[in-house]
C-alpha atoms as an extended CHARMM CRD file, in Angstrom:
* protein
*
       241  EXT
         1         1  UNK       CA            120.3750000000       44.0150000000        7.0140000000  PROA      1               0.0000000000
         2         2  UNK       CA            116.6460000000       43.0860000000        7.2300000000  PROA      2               0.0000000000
         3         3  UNK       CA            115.6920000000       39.0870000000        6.5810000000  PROA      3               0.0000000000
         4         4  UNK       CA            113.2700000000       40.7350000000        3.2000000000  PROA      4               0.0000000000
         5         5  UNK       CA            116.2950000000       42.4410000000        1.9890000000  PROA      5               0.0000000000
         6         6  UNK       CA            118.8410000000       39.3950000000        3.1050000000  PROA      6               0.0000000000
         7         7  UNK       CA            116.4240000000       37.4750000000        1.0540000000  PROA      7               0.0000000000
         8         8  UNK       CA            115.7370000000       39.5730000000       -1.8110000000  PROA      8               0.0000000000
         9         9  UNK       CA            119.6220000000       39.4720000000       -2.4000000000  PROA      9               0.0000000000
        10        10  UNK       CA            119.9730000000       35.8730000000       -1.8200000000  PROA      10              0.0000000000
        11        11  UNK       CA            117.4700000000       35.2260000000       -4.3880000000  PROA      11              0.0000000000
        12        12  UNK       CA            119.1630000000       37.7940000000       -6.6590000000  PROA      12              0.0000000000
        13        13  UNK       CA            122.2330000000       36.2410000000       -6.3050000000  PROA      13              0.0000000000
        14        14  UNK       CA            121.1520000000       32.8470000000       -7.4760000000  PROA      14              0.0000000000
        15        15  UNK       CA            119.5290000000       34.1940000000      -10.2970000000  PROA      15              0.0000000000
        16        16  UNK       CA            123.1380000000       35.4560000000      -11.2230000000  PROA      16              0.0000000000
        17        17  UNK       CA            124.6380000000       32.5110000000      -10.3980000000  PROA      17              0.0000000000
        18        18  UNK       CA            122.0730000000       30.5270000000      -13.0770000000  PROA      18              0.0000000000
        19        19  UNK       CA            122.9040000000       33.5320000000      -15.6910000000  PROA      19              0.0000000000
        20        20  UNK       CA            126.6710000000       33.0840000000      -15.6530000000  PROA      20              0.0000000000
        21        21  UNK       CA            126.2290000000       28.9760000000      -15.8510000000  PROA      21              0.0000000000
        22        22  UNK       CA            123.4930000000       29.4750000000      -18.5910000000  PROA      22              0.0000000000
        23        23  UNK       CA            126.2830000000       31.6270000000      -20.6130000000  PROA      23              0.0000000000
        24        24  UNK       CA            128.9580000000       29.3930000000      -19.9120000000  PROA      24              0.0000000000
        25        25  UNK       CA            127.0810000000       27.0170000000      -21.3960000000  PROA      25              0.0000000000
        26        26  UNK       CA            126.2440000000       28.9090000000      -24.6700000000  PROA      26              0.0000000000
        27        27  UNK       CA            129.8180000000       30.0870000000      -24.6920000000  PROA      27              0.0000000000
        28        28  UNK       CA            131.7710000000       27.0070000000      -23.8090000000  PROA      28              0.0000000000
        29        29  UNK       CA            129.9350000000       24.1190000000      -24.7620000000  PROA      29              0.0000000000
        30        30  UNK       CA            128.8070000000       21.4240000000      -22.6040000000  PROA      30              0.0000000000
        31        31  UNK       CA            130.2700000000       17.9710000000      -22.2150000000  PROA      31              0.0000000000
        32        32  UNK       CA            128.5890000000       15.5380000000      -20.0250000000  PROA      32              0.0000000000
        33        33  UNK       CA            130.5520000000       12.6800000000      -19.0790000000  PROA      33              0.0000000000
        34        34  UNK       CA            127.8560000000       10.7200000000      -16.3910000000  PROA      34              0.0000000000
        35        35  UNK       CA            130.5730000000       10.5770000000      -13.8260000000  PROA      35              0.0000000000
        36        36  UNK       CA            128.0460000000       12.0990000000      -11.4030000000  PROA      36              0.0000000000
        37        37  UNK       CA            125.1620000000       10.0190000000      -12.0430000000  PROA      37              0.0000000000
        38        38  UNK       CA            123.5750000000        7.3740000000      -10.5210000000  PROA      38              0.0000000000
        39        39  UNK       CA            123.8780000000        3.7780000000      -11.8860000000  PROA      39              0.0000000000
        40        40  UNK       CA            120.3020000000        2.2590000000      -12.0800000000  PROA      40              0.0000000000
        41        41  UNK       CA            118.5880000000        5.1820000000      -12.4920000000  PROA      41              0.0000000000
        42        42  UNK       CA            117.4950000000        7.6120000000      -15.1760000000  PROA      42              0.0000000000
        43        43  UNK       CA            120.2910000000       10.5190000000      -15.7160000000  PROA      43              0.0000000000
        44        44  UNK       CA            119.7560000000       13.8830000000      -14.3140000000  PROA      44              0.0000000000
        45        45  UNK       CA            121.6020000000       15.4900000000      -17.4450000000  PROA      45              0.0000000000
        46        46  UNK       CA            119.4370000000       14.3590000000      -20.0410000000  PROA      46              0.0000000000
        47        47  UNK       CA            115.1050000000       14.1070000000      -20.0040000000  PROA      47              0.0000000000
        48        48  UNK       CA            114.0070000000       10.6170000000      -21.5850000000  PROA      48              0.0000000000
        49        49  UNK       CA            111.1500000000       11.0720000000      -23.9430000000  PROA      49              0.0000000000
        50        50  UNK       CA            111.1450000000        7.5650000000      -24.8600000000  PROA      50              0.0000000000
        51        51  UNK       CA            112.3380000000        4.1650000000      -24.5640000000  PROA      51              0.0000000000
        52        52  UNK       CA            114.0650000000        3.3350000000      -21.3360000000  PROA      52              0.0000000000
        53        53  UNK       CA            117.3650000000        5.1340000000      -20.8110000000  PROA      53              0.0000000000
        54        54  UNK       CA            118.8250000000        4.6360000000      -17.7820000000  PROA      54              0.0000000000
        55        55  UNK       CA            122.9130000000        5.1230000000      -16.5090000000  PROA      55              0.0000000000
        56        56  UNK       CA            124.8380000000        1.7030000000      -15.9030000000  PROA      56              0.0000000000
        57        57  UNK       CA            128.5750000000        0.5800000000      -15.8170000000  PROA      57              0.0000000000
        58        58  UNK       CA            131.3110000000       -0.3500000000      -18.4460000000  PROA      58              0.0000000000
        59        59  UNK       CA            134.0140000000       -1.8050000000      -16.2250000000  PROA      59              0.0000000000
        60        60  UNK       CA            134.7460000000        1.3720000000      -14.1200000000  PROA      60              0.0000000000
        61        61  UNK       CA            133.1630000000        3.6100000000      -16.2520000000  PROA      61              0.0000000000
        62        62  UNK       CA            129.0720000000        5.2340000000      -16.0630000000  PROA      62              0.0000000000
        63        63  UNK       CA            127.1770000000        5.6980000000      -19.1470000000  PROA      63              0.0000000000
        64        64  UNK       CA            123.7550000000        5.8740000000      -20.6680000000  PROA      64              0.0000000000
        65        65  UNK       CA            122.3110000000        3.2080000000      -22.0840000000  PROA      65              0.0000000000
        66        66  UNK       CA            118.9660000000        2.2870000000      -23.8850000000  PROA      66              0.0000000000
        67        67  UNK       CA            117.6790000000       -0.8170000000      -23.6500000000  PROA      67              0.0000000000
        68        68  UNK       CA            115.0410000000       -1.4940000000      -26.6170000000  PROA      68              0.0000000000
        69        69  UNK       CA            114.6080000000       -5.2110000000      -25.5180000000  PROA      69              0.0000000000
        70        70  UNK       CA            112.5300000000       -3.9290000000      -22.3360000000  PROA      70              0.0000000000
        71        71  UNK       CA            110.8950000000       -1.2880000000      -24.0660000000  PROA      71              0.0000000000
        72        72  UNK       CA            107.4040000000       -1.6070000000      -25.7040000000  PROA      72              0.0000000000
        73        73  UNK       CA            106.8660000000        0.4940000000      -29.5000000000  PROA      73              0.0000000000
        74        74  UNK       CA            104.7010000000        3.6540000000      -29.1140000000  PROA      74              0.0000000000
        75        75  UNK       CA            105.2900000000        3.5550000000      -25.3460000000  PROA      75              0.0000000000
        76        76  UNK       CA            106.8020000000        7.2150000000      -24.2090000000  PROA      76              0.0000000000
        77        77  UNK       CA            108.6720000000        7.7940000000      -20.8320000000  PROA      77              0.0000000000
        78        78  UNK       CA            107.8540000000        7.5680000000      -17.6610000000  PROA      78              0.0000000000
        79        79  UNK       CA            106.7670000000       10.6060000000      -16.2070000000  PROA      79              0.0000000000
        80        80  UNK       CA            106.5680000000       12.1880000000      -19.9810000000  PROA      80              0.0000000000
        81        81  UNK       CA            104.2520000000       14.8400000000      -18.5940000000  PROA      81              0.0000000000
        82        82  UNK       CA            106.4210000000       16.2320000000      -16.4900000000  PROA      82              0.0000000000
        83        83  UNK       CA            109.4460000000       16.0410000000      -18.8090000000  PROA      83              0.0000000000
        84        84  UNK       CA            107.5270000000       18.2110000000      -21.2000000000  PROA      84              0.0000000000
        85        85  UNK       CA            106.6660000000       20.9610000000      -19.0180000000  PROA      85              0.0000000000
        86        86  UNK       CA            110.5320000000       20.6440000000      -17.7370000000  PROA      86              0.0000000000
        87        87  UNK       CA            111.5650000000       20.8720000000      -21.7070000000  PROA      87              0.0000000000
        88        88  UNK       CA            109.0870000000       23.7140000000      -23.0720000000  PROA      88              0.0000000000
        89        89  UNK       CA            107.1860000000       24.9790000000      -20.2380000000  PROA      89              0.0000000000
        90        90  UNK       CA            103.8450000000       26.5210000000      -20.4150000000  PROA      90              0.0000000000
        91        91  UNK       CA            104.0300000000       25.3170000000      -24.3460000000  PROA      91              0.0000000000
        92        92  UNK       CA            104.2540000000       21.5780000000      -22.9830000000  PROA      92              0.0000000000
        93        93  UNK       CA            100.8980000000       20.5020000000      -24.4490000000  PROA      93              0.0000000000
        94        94  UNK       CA            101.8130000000       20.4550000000      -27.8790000000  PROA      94              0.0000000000
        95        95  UNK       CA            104.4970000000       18.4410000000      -27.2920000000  PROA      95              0.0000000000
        96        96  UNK       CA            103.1410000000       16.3670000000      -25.3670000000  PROA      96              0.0000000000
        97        97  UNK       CA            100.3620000000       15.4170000000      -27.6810000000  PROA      97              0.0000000000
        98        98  UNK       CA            103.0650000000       14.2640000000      -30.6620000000  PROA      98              0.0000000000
        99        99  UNK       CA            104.8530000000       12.4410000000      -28.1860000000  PROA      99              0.0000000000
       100       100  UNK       CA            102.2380000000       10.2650000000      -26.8140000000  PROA      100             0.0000000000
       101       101  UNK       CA            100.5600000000       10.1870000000      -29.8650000000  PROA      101             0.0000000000
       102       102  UNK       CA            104.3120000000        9.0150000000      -32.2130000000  PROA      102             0.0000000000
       103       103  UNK       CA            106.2280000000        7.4180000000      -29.6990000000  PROA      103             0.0000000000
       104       104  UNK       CA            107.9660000000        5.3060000000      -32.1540000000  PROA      104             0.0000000000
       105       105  UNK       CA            111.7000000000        5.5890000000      -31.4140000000  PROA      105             0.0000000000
       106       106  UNK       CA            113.6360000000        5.7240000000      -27.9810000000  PROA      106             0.0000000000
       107       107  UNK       CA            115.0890000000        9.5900000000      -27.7320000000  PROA      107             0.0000000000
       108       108  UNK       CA            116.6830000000       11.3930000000      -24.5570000000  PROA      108             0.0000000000
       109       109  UNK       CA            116.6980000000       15.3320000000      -24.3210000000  PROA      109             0.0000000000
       110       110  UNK       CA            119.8270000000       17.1120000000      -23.4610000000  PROA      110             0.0000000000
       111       111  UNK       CA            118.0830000000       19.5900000000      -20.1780000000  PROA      111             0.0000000000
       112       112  UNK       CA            121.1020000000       22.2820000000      -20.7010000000  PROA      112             0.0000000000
       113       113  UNK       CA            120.3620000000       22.7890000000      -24.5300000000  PROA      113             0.0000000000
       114       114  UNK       CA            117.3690000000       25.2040000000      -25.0600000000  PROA      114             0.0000000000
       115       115  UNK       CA            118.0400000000       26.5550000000      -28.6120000000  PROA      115             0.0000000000
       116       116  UNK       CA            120.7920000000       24.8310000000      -30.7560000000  PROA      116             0.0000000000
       117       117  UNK       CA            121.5480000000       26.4910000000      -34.0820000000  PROA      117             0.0000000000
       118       118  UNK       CA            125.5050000000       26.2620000000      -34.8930000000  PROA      118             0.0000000000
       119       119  UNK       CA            128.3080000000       24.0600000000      -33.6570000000  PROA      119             0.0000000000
       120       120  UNK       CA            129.0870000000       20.6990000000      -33.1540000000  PROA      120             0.0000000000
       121       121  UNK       CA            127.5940000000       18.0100000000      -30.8090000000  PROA      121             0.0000000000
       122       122  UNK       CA            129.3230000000       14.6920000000      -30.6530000000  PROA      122             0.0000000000
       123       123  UNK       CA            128.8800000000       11.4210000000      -28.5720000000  PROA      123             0.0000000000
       124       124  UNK       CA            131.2160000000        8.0380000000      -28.0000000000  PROA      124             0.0000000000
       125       125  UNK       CA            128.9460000000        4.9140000000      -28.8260000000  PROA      125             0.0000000000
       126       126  UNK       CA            128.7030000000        0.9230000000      -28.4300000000  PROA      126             0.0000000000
       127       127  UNK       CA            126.6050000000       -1.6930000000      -30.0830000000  PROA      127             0.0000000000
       128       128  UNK       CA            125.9210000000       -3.8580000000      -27.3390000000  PROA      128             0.0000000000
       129       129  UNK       CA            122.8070000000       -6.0430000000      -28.7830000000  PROA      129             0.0000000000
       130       130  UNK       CA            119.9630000000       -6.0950000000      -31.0930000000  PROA      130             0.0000000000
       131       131  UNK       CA            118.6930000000       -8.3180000000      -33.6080000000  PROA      131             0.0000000000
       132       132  UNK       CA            116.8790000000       -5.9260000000      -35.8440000000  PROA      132             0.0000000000
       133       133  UNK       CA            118.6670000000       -2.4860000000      -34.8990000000  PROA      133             0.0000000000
       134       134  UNK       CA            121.3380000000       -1.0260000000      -33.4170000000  PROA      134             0.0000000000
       135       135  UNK       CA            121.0170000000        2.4980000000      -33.6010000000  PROA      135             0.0000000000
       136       136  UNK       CA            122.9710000000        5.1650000000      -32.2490000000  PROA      136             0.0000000000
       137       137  UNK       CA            121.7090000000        8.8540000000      -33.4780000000  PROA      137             0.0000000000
       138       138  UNK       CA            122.5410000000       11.7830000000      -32.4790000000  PROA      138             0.0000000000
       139       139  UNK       CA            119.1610000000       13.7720000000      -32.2300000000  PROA      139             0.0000000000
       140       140  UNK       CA            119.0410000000       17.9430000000      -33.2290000000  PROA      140             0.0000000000
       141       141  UNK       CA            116.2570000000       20.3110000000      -34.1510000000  PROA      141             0.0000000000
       142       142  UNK       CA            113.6120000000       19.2000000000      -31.6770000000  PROA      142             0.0000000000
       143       143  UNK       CA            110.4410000000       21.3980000000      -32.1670000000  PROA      143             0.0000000000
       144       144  UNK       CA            107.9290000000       21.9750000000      -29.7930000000  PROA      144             0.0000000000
       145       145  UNK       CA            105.5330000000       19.9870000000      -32.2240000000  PROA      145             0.0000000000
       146       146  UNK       CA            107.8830000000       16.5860000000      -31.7060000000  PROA      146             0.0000000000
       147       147  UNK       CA            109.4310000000       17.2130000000      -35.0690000000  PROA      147             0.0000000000
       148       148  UNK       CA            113.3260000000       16.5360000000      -35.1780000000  PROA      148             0.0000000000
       149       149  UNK       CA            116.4370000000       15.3860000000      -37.2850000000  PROA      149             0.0000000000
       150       150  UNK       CA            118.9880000000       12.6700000000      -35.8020000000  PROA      150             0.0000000000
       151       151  UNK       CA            122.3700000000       11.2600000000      -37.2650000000  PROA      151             0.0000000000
       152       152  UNK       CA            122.1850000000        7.7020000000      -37.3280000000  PROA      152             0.0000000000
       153       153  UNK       CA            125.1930000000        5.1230000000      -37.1920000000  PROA      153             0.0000000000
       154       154  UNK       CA            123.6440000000        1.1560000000      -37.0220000000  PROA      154             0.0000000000
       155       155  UNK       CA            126.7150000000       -1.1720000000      -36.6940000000  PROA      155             0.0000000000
       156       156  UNK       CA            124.5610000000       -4.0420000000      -38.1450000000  PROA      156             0.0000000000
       157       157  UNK       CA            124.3200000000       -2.2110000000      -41.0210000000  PROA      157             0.0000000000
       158       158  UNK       CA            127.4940000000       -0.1580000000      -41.4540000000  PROA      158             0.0000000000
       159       159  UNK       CA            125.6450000000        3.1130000000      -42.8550000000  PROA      159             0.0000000000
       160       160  UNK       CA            124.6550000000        6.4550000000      -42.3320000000  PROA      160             0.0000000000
       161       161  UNK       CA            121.9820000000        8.0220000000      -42.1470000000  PROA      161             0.0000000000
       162       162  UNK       CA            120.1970000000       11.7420000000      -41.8680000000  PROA      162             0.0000000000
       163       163  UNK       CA            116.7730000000       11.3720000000      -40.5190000000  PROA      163             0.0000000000
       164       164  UNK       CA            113.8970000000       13.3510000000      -40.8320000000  PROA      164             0.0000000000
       165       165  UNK       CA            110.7930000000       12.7290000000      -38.1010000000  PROA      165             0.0000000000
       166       166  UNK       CA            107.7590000000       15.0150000000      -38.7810000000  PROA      166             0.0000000000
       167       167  UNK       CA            104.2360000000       15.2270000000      -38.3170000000  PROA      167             0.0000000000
       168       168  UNK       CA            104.8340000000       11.6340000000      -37.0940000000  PROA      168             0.0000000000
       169       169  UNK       CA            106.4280000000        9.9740000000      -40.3930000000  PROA      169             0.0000000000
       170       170  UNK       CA            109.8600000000        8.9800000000      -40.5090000000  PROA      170             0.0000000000
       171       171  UNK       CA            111.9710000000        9.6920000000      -43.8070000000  PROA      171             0.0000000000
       172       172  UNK       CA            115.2180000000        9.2190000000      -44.8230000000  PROA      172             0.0000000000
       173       173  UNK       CA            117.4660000000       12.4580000000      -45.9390000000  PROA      173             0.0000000000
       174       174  UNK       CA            120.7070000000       11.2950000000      -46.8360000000  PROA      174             0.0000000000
       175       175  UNK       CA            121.6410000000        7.8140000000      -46.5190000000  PROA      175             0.0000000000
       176       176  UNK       CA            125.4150000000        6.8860000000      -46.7130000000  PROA      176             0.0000000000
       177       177  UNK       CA            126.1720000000        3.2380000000      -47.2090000000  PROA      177             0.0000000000
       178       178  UNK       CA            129.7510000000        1.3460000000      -46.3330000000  PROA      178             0.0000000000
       179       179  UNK       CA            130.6510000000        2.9220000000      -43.2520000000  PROA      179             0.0000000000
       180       180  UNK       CA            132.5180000000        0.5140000000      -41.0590000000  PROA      180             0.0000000000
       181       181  UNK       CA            130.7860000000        0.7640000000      -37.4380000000  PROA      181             0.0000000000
       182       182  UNK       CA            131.9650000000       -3.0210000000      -35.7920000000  PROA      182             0.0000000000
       183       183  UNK       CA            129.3310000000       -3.9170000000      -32.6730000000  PROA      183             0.0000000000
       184       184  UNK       CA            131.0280000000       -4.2770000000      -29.3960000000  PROA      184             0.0000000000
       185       185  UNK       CA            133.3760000000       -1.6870000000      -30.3680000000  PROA      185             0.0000000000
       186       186  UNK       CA            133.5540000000        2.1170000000      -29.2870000000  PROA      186             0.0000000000
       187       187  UNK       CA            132.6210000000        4.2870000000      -31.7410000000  PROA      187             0.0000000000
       188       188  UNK       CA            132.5340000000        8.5680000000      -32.4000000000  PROA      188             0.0000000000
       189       189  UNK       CA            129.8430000000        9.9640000000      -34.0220000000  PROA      189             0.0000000000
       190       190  UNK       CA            130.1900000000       13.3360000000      -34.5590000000  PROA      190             0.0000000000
       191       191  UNK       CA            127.4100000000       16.5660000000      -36.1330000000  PROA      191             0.0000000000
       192       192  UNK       CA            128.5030000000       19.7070000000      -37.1580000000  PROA      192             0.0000000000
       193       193  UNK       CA            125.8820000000       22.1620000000      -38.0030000000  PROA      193             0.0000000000
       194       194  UNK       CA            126.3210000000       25.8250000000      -39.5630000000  PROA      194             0.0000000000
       195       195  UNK       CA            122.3750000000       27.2010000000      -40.7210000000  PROA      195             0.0000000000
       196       196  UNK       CA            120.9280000000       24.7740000000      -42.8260000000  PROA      196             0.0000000000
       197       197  UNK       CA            124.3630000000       23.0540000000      -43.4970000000  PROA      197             0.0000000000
       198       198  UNK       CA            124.7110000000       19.0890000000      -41.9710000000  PROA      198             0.0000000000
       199       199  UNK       CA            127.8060000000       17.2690000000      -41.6160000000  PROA      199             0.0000000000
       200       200  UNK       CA            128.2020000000       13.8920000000      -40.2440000000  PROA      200             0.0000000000
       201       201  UNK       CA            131.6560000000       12.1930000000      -39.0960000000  PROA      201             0.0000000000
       202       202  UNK       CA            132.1420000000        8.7260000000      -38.1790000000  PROA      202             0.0000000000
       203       203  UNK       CA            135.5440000000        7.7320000000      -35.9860000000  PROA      203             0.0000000000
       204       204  UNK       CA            136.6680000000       11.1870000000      -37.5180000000  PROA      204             0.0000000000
       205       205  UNK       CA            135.9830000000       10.9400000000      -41.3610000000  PROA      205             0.0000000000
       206       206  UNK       CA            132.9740000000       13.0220000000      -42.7840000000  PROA      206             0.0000000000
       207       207  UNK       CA            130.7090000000       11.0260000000      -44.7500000000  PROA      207             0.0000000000
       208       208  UNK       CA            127.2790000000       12.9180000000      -44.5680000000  PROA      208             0.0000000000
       209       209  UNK       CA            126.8770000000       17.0610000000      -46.2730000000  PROA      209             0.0000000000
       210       210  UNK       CA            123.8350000000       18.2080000000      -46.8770000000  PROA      210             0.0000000000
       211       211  UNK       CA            121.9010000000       21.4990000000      -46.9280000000  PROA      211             0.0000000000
       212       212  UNK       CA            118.2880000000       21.7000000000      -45.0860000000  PROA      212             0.0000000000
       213       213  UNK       CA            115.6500000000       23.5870000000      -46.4540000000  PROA      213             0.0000000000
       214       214  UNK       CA            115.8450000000       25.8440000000      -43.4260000000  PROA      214             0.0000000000
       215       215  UNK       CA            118.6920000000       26.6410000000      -40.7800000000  PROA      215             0.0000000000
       216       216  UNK       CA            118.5890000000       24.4420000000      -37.7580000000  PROA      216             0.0000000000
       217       217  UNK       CA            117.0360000000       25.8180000000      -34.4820000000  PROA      217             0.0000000000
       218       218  UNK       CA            116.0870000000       23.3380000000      -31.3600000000  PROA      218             0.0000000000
       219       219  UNK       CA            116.7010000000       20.8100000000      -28.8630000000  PROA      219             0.0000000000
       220       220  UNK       CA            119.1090000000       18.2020000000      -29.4950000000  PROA      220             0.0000000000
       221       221  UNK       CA            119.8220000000       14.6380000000      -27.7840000000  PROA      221             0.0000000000
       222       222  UNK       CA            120.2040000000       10.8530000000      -28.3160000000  PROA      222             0.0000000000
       223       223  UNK       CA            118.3250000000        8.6910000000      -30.8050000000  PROA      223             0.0000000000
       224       224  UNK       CA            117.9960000000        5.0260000000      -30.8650000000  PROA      224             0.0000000000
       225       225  UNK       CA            115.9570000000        2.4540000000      -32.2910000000  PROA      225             0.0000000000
       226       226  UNK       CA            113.3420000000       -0.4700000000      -31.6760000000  PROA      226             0.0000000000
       227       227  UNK       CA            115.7280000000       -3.1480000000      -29.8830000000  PROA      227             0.0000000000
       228       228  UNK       CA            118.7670000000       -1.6900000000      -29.6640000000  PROA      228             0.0000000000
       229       229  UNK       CA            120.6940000000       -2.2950000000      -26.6200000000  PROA      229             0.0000000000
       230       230  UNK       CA            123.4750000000        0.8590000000      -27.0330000000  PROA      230             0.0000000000
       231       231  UNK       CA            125.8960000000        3.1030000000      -24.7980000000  PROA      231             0.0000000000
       232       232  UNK       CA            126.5060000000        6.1620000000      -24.4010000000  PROA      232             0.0000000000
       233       233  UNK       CA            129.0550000000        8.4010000000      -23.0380000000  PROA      233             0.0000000000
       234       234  UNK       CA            131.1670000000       11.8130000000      -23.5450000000  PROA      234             0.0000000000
       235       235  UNK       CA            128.1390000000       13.7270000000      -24.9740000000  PROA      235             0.0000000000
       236       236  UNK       CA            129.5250000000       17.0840000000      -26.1540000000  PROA      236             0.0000000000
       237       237  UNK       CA            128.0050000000       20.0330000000      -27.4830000000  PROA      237             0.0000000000
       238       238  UNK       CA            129.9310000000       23.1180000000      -28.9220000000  PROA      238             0.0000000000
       239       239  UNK       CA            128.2590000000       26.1430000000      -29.9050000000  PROA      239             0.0000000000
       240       240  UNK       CA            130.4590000000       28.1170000000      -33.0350000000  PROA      240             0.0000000000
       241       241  UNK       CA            132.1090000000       31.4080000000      -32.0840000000  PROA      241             0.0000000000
């Protein structure tokens, strides 16, 4: 065999290879666990927007944590630029803008996720610190203009909420009060999406339904808040049949 044609079916087999992994992914789901990670640094499985997000240790365990109390409001990522073109490509700019322009709360990008529209994506969270927040949120519906939605659990607060984030203003959807989230205590936090439909579960009961204008279509993630000092681990996302 000729090295153009070894090469030509090298490269075709890799493509092939990223095909079957990409539908795995829409078929399966994706869970992401950080046990391949590297503590101290940022994680390779998500893109960090925001904030500082970086993966650390819980005894013997890695997970992602934000750390608000290092982190300056309206301050995006490191190397946002770059994170943009890696999340929407030659439509980065957009993005971009909105980002650098609102960079108001700490969010992390799931890199596997292109287009999210039914399913379920859940995460296992802890309230470390944080005298004003400690938010948790599980991000969804990312737009290339920075618009999104997130589920938010605060375990200073004990409620619920369904967040709205467009054209740079925050608003509150749904807010559920009396939801017992103790700090220093894991936690599940749990979305389930069908079209426009929203439901929230906290440690396994659903206290958030509501129905969106519009059927969800985007990126999702992790949301936090000013200086909340939260971890993260066993992010899951499962497309419906």
């Amino acid at each position: 065999m000729s090295m153009k044609r070894r090469i030509a079916t090298m490269a075709m087999t890799s493509v092939a290879v990223v095909a079957l992994l990409s539908y795995a992914i829409a078929g399966q789901g994706l869970k992401i666990d950080f046990t391949d990670e590297t503590v101290g640094a940022e994680p390779k499985s998500f893109l960090s927007v925001v904030g500082i997000w970086r993966i650390e240790t819980d005894g013997n365990n890695k997970v992602l944590v934000v750390d608000g109390r290092q982190w300056k409001e309206g301050q995006a990522s490191a190397g946002i630029a770059d994170k943009a073109r890696a999340l929407y490509g030659d439509r980065y700019a957009e993005f971009l803008d909105r980002v650098q322009a609102y960079a108001y709360y700490p969010y992390t990008v799931a890199k596997d996720v292109a287009d999210f529209r039914n399913g379920e994506i859940s995460v296992r969270f802890e309230g470390i610190s944080g005298r004003i927040d400690q938010g948790a949120g599980i991000l969804f519906n990312l737009k290339t203009s920075g618009d999104y939605l997130a589920v938010r659990a605060n375990p200073l607060e004990n409620n619920l909420v369904l967040w709205k984030f467009e054209k740079g203003k925050r608003s509150s959807v749904k807010w559920i009060r009396d939801t017992p989230t103790a700090t220093r205590q894991w936690h599940d936090l749990k979305v389930t999406i069908a079209g426009p439909k929203v439901e929230a579960y906290l440690d396994g009961k659903r206290y958030l339904e509501h129905v969106l204008p519009e059927p969800v279509s985007g990126r999702v993630g992790l949301w936090s808040k000013a200086d909340s000092h939260m971890f993260f681990d066993d992010y899951t996302v499962t497309p419906a049949d």
